[in-house]
Coordinates of C-alpha atoms in Angstrom, one line a residue:
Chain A
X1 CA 29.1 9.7 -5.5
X2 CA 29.4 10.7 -9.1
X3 CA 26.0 12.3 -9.0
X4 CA 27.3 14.9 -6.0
X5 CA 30.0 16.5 -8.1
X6 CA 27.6 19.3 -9.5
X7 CA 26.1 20.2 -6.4
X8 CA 29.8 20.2 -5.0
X9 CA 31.2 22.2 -7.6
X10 CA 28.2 24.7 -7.9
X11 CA 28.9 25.2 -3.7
X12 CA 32.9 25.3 -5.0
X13 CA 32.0 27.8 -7.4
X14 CA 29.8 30.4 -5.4
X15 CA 32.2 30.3 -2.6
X16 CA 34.9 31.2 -5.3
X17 CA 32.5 34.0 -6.5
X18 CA 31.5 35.4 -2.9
X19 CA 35.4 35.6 -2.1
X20 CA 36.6 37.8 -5.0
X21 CA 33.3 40.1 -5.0
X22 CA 34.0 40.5 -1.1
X23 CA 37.9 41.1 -2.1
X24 CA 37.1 43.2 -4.5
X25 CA 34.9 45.4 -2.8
X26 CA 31.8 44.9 -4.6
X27 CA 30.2 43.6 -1.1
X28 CA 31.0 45.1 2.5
X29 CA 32.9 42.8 4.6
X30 CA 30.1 44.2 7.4
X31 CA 27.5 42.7 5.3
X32 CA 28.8 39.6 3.9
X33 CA 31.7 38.2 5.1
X34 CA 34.7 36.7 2.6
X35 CA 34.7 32.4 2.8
X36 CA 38.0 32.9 4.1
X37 CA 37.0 34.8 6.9
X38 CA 33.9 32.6 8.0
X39 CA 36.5 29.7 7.6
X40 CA 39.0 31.4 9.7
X41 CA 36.6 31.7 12.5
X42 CA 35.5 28.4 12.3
X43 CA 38.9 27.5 12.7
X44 CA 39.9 29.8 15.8
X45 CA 36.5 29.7 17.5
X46 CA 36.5 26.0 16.9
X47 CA 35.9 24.9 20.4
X48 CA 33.2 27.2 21.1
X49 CA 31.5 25.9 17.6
X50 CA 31.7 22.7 18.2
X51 CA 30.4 22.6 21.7
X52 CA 27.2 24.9 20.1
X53 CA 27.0 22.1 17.5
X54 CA 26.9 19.0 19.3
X55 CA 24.3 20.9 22.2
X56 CA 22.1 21.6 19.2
X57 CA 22.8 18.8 17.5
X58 CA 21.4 16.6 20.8
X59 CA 18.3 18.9 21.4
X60 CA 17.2 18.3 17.3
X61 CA 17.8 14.2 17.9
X62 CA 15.9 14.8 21.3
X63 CA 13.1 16.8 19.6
X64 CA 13.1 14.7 16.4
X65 CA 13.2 11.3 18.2
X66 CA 9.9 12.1 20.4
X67 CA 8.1 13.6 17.1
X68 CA 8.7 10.4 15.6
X69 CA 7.5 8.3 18.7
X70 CA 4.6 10.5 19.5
X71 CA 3.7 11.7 15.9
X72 CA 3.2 7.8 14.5
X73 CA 1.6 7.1 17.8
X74 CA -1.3 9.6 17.2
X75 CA -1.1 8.8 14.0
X76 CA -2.2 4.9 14.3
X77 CA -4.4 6.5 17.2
X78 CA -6.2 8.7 14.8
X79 CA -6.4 5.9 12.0
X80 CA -8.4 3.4 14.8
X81 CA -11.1 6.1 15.2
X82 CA -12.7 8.9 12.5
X83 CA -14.8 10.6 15.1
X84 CA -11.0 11.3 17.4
X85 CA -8.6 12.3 14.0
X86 CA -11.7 14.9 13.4
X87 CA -12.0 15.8 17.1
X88 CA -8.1 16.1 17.7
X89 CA -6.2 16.9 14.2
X90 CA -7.2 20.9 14.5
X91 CA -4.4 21.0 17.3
X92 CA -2.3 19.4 15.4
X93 CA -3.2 21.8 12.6
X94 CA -3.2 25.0 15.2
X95 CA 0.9 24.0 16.3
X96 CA 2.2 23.6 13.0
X97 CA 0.2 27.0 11.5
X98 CA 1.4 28.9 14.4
X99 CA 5.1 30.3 13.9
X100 CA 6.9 28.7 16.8
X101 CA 9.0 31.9 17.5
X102 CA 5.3 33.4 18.8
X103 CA 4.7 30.3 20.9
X104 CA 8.8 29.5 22.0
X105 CA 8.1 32.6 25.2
X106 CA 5.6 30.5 26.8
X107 CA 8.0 27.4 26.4
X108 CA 10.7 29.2 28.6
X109 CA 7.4 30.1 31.1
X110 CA 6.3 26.6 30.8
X111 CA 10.0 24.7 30.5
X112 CA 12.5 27.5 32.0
X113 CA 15.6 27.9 30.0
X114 CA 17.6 25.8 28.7
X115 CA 17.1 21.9 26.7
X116 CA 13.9 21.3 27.8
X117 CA 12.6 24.3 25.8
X118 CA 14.6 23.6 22.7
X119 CA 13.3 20.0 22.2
X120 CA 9.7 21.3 22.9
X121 CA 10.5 24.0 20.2
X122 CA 12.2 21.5 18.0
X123 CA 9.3 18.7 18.5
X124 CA 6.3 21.3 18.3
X125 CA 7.1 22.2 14.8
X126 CA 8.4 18.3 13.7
X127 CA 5.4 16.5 14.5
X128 CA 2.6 17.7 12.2
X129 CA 4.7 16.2 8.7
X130 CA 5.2 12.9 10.9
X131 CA 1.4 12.6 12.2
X132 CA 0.0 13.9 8.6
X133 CA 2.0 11.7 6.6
X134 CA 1.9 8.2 8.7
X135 CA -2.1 9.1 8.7
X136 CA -1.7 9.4 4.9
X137 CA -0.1 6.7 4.1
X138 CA -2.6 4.0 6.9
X139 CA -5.7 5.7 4.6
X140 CA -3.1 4.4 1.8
X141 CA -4.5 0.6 1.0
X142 CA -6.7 0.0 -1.8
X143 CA -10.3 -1.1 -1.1
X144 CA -9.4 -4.6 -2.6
X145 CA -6.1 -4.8 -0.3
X146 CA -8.6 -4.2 2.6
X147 CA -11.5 -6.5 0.7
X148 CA -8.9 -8.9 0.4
X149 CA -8.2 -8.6 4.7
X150 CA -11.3 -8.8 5.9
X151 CA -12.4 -12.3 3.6
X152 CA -9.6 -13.7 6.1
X153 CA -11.5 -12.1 8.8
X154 CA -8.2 -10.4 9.8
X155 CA -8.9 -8.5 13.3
X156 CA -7.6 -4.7 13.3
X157 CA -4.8 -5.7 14.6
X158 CA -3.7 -7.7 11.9
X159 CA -4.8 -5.4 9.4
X160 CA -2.8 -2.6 11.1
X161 CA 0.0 -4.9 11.5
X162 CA 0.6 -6.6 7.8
X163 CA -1.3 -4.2 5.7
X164 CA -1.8 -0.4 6.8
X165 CA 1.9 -0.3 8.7
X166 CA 4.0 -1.6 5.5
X167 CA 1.5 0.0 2.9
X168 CA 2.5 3.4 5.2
X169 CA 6.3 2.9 5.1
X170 CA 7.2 5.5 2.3
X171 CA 4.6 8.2 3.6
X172 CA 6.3 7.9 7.0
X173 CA 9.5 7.9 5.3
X174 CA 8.7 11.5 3.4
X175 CA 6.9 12.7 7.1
X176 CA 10.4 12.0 8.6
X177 CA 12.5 13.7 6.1
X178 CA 10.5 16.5 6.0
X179 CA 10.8 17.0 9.9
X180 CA 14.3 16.4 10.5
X181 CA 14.7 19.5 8.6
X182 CA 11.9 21.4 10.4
X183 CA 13.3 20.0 14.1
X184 CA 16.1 22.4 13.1
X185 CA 14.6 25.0 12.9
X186 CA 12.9 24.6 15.9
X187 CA 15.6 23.8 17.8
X188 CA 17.5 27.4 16.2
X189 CA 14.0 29.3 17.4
X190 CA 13.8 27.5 20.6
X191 CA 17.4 28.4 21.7
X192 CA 17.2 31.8 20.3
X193 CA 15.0 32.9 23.4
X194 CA 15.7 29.0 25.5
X195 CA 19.6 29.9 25.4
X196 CA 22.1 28.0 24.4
X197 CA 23.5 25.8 20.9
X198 CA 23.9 27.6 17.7
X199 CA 20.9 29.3 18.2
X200 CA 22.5 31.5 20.9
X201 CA 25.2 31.8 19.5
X202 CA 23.4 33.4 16.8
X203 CA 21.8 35.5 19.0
X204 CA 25.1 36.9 20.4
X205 CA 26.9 37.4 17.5
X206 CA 24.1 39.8 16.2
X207 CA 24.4 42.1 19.3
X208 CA 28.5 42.2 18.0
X209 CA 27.5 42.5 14.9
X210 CA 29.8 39.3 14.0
X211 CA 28.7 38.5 10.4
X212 CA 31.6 35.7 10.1
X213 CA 30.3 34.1 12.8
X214 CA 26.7 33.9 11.8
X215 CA 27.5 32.8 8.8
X216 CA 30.0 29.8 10.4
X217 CA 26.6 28.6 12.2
X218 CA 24.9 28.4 9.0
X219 CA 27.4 26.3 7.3
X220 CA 27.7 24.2 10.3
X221 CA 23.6 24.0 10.5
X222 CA 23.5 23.0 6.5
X223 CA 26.0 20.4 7.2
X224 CA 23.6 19.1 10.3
X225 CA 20.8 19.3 7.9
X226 CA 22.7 17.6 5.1
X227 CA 23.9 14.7 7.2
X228 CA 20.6 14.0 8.5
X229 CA 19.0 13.5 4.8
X230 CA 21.9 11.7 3.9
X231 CA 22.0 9.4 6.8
X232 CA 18.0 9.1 6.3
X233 CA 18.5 7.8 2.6
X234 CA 21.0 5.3 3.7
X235 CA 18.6 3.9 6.0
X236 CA 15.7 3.9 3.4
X237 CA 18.6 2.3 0.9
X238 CA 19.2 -0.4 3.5
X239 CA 15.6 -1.2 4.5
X240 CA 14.4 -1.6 0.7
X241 CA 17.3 -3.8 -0.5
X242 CA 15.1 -5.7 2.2
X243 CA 12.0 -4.9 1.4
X244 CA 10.6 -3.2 -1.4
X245 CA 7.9 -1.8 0.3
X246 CA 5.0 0.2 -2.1
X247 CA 5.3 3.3 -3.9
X248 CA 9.0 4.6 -2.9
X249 CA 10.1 8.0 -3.5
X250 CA 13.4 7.4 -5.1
X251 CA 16.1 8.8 -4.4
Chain B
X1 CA -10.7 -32.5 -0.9
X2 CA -13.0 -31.3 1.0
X3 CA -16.8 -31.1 -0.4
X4 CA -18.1 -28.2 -3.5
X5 CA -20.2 -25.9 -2.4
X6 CA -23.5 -25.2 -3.0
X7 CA -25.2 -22.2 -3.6
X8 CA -28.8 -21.0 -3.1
X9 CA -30.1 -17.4 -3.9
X10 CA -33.9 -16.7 -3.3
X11 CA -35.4 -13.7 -3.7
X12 CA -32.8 -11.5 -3.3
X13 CA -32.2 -7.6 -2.7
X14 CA -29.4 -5.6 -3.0
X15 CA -29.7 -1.6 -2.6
X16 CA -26.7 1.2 -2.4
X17 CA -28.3 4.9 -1.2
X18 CA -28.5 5.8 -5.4
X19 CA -29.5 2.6 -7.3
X20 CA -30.8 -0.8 -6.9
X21 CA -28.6 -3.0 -7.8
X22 CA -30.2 -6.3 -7.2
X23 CA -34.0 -6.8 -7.4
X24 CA -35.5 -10.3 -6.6
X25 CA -32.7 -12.6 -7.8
X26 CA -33.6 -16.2 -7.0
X27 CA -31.1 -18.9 -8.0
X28 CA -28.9 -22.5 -8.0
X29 CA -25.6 -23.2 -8.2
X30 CA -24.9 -26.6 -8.2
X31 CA -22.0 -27.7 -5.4
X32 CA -18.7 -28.1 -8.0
X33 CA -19.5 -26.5 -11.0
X34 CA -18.1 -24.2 -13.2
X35 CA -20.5 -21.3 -14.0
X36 CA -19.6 -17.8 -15.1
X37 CA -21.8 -14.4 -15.3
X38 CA -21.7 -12.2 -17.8
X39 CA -23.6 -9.1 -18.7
X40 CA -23.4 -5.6 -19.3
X41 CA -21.3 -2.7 -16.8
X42 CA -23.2 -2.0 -13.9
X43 CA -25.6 -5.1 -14.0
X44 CA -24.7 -6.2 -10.7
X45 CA -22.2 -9.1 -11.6
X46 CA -19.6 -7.9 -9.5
X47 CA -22.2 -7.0 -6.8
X48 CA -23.5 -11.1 -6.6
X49 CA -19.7 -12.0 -6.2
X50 CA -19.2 -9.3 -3.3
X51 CA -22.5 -10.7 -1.4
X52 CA -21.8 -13.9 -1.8
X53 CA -18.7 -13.2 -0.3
X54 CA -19.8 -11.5 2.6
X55 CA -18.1 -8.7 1.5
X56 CA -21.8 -7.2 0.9
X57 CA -25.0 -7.6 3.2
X58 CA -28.7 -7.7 1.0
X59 CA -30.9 -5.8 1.8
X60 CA -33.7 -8.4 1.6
X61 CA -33.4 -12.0 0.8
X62 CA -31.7 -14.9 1.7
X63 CA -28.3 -16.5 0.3
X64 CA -27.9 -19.8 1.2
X65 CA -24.1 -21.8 0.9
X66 CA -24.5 -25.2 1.3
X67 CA -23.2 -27.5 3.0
X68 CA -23.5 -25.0 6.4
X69 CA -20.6 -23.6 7.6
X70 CA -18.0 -23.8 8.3
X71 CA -17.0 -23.8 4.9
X72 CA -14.1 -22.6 3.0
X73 CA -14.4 -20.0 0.0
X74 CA -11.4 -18.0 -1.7
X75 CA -11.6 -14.8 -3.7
X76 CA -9.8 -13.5 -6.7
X77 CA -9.6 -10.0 -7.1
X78 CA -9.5 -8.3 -11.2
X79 CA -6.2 -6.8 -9.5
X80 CA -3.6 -9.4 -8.0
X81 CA -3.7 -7.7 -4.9
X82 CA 0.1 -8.7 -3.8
X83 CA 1.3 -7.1 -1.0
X84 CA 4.6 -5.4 -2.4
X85 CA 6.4 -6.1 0.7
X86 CA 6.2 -9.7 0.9
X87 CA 7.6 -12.5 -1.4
X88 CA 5.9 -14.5 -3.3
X89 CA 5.9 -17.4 -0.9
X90 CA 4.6 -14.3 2.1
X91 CA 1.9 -13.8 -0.5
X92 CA 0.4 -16.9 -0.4
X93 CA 1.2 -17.6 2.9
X94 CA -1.1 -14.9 3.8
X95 CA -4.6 -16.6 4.6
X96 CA -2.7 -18.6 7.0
X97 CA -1.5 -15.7 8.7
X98 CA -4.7 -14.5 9.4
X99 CA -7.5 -16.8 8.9
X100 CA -8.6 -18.0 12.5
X101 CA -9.5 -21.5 10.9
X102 CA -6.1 -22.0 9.0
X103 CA -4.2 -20.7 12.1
X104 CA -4.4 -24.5 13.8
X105 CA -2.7 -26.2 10.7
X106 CA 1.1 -27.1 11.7
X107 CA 4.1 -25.2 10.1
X108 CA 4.4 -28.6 8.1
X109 CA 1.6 -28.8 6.5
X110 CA 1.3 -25.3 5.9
X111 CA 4.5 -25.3 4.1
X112 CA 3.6 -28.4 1.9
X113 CA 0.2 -26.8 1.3
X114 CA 1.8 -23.4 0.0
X115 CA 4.6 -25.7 -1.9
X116 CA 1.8 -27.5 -3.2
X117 CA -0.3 -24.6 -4.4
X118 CA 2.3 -22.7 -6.3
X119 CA 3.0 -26.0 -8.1
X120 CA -0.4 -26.0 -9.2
X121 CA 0.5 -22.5 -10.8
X122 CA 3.7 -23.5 -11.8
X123 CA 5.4 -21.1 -9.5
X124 CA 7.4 -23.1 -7.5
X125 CA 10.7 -21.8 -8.7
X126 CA 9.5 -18.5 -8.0
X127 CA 9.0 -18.1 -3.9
X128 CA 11.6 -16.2 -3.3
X129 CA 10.5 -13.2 -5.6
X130 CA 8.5 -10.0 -4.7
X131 CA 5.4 -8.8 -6.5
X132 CA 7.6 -6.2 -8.7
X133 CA 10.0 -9.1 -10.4
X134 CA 7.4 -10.7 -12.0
X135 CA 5.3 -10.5 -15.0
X136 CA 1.7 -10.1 -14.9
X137 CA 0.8 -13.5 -15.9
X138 CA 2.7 -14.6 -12.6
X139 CA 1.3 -12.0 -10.3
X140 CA -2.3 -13.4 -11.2
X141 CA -0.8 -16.9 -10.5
X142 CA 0.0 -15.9 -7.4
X143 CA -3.0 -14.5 -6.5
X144 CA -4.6 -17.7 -7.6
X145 CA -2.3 -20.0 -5.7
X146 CA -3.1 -17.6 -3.0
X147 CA -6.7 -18.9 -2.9
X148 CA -6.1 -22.4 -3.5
X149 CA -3.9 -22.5 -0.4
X150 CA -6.9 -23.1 1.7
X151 CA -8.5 -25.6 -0.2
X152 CA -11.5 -23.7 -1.3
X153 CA -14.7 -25.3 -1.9
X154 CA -16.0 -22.1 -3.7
X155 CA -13.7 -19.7 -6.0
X156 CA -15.7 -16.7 -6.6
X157 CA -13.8 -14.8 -9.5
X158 CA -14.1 -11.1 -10.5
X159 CA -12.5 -10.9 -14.1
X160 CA -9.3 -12.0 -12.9
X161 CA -7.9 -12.6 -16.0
X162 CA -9.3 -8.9 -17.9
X163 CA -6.2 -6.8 -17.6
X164 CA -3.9 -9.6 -18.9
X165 CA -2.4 -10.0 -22.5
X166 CA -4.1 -12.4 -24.9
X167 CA -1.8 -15.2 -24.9
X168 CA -1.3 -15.1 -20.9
X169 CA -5.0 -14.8 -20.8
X170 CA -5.3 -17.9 -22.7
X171 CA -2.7 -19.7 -20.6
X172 CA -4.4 -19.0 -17.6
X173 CA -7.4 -20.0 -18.8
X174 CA -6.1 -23.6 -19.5
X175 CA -4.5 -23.7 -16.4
X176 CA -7.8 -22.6 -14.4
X177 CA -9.7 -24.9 -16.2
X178 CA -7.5 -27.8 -15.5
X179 CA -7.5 -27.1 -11.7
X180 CA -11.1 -27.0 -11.7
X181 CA -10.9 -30.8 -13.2
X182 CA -8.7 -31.7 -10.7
X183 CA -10.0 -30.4 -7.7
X184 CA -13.7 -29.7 -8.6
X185 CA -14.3 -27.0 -6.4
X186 CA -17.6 -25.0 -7.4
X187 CA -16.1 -22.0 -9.3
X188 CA -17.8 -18.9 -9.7
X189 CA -16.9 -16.6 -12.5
X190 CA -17.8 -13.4 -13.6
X191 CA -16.1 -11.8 -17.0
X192 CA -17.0 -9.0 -19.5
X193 CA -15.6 -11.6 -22.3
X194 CA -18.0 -14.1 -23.9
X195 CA -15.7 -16.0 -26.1
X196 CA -13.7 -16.3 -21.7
X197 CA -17.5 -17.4 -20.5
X198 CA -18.0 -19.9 -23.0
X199 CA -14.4 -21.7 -23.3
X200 CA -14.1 -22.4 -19.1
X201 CA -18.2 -22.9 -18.2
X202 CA -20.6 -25.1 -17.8
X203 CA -23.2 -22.7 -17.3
X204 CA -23.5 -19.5 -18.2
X205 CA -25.3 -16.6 -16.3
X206 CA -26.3 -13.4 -18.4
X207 CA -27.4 -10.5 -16.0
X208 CA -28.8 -7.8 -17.5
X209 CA -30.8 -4.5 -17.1
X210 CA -32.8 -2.8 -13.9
X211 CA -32.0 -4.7 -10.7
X212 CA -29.6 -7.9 -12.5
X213 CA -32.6 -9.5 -14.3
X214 CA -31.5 -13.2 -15.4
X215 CA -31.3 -12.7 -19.1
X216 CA -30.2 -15.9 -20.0
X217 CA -29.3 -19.4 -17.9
X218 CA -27.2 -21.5 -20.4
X219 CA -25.8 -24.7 -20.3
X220 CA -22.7 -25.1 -22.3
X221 CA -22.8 -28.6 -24.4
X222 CA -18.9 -28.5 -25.0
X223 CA -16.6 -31.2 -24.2
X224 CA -15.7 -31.7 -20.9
X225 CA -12.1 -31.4 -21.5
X226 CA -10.9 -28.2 -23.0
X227 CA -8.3 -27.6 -25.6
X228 CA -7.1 -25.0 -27.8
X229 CA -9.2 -25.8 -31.0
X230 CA -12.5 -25.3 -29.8
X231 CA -11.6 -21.9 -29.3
X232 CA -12.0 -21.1 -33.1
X233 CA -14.7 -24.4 -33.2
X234 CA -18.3 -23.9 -34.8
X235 CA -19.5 -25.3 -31.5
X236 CA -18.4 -22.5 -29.2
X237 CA -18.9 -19.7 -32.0
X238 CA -22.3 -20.9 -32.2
X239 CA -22.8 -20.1 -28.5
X240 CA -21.0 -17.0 -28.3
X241 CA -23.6 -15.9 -31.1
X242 CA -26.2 -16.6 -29.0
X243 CA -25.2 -15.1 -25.8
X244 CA -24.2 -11.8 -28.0
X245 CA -27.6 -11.6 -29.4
X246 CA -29.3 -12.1 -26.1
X247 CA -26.7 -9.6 -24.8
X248 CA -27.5 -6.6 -27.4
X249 CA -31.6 -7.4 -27.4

């Protein structure tokens, strides 16, 4: 806990900062709205927030859940067969360098509006960390870890099983991390033109030019974000005071 | 215990796209002895060990383990080779796991075979451990009681013991020597370190030049059992000498 206090007082600080400059005049109210206001609305538009929140919140678990499914699947696809990673991985390169708010208008052709489209949004631009990093870390044993599996004449199978998988754990680890940030976003771009969640409500509050509000979604989506990494590291904790699996990124 | 192995080399050939590494090697190894190879970087040493263990296919020659198959041979790596993950009792449980042949053994005798094997390394106290609570005197152990646990009638050796501290080194050394008494298994050893070569042989293998020419074939005329003064003895200096001569000619 102890090692939270700076980042908590930094936040503690700046939102100290932001609320005298705004009360002092030294920032527009149209432009940046005092933490007192942006908490206010939270407050009286509570309902409204938290129904946007939990929408969202479901299409980034939706989205996030099937890039982690699909994205390790391809992944121990890819890691069975050289001539398939180098015949397939370019799409997978293609989705993740094309911005997703030039591909999310065909979603809402493809998927109509709505969830569907946001979890396609939000799983388009997950996957790529998941299916790069589990590839990464199946390539990860040494050539004497693999000597050592194939003196026991261990089958694929086996070798996926008890050496490649475990070896892997920390890549796919980082890979998951890294897109449960990025299904966020996704999710935000795919509702900005799918409707709905905080990403519409975005949306609408720029037409009323409703700084406050904006800014209430991007304190709510920070805490979505937060609690994701933080629920993630509990997990990793729990699964290592297991199983120390090899070369973990601490934490 | 199951029967030594044999080993017979003739005329073999080992190429990679670059180099080649082994030109017309023909020799014996003698079913449970204790013979080590030594010999410059990049004379093929490692190379032998690999073929012999499947892990390579010659190019041209034949290599001969006797008696036929199906026989039983272990390997140990110059690294441990744990697997993080698993304790040490999951480490050495391992070939059982995925050997076809060890497969049929019952969960009994599996479990007094592992139990035996890391009593052999004095490890017994230790199954419970992963790879990163131990020292690396014990994670070689490990990987040794690893290869015992199938009863091996050949232990080919790749410097196991070269990135270990002298007096760890030394133990193991006493320790591998003594195991080789007991079971007499035919060990195959290959090490960078002459004084190693000459303390734990019988026979001595120098390798050396274009295409692992046999430099030297040595029998060792030490005493069978090995203790910690002939280390420094005139005996064993005497051969050391010789095999560094041969070595620098």
């Amino acid at each position: 806990m102890k090692r939270y206090l700076p980042s908590f007082f930094s936040f503690l600080l700046l939102t100290v900062f932001m609320e005298l400059l705004v009360r002092q005049g030294a920032v527009g109210e149209s432009l940046f709205p005092a933490p007192s206001s942006v908490f206010k609305t939270l407050g009286e538009l509570h309902g409204e927030f938290r129904q946007a929140f939990f929408e969202t919140l479901l299409n980034v678990l939706a989205g996030l859940g099937l890039s982690v499914v699909f994205g390790s699947l391809i992944a121990f696809i890819f890691s069975l067969s050289d001539l398939l990673k180098k015949s397939i991985l370019p799409f997978a390169i293609f989705f993740q360098t094309v911005p997703i708010i030039a591909i999310a208008p065909l979603l809402v052709i493809y998927f109509g509006f709505g969830s569907p489209t946001v979890i396609a949004s939000s799983f388009i631009v997950s996957i790529f960390p998941i299916i790069a990093n589990t590839l990464m870390g199946l390539e990860s044993a040494s050539a004497s870890q693999k000597d050592l599996f194939r003196l026991y004449q261990a089958s694929r199978f086996q070798t996926l099983v008890k050496l490649r998988f475990p070896q892997a754990y920390s890549h796919i680890y980082a890979g998951i991390k890294v897109s449960a940030g990025l299904s966020i976003i996704g999710a935000i771009a795919g509702e900005f033109v799918g409707g709905g969640g905080l990403g519409a409500m975005i949306d609408s509050a720029r037409t009323q030019q409703r700084v406050d509000i904006v800014f209430g979604v991007l304190l709510l989506l920070s805490l979505m974000g937060l609690t994701f990494v933080a629920t993630l590291a509990l997990i990793n904790k729990v699964i290592l005071s297991r199983r120390p699996f090899a070369s973990l990124p601490q934490e | 215990m199951k029967d030594a192995l044999g080993i017979r080399i003739q005329n073999l050939f080992k190429s990679f796209p670059k180099r080649d590494v082994i030109q017309g090697l023909n020799l014996n190894i003698e079913p449970g002895s204790f013979v080590s190879i030594v010999g410059p970087s990049g004379c093929g040493k490692s190379t032998l060990l690999r073929l012999i263990a499947g892990l390579e296919s010659p190019t041209q020659g034949e290599l001969q383990l006797s008696p036929q198959p199906p026989s039983s041979f272990s390997f140990v790596f110059q690294e441990p080779n744990l697997l993080a993950w698993r304790t040490v009792y999951e480490n050495v449980a391992l070939p059982f796991e995925l050997s076809g042949a060890l497969k049929l053994i019952s969960e009994e005798d599996k479990h007094t075979r592992i139990m035996n094997s890391l009593k052999k390394v004095k490890l017994e106290e230790a199954v419970s451990l992963f790879p990163h609570e131990l020292s690396g005197g014990m994670k070689m152990r490990v990987s040794l009681a690893r290869a015992l646990v199938s009863s091996p009638q050949l232990l080919l050796m790749d410097e196991p013991f070269a990135a270990l501290d002298e007096n760890t080194r030394f133990e193991m050394q006493n320790q591998l020597h003594q195991l080789w008494q007991e079971e007499r298994m035919t060990i195959l050893f290959v090490t960078h370190s002459l004084f190693e070569s000459t303390y734990l042989a019988q026979r001595i293998l120098m390798l050396k030049g274009e295409g692992a020419k046999l430099a030297l074939d040595h029998k060792v005329d030490l005493p069978f059992e090995r203790t910690e003064e002939l280390r420094t003895s005139e005996s064993l200096n005497r051969i050391v000498r010789l095999l560094s001569e041969r070595l620098r000619e």
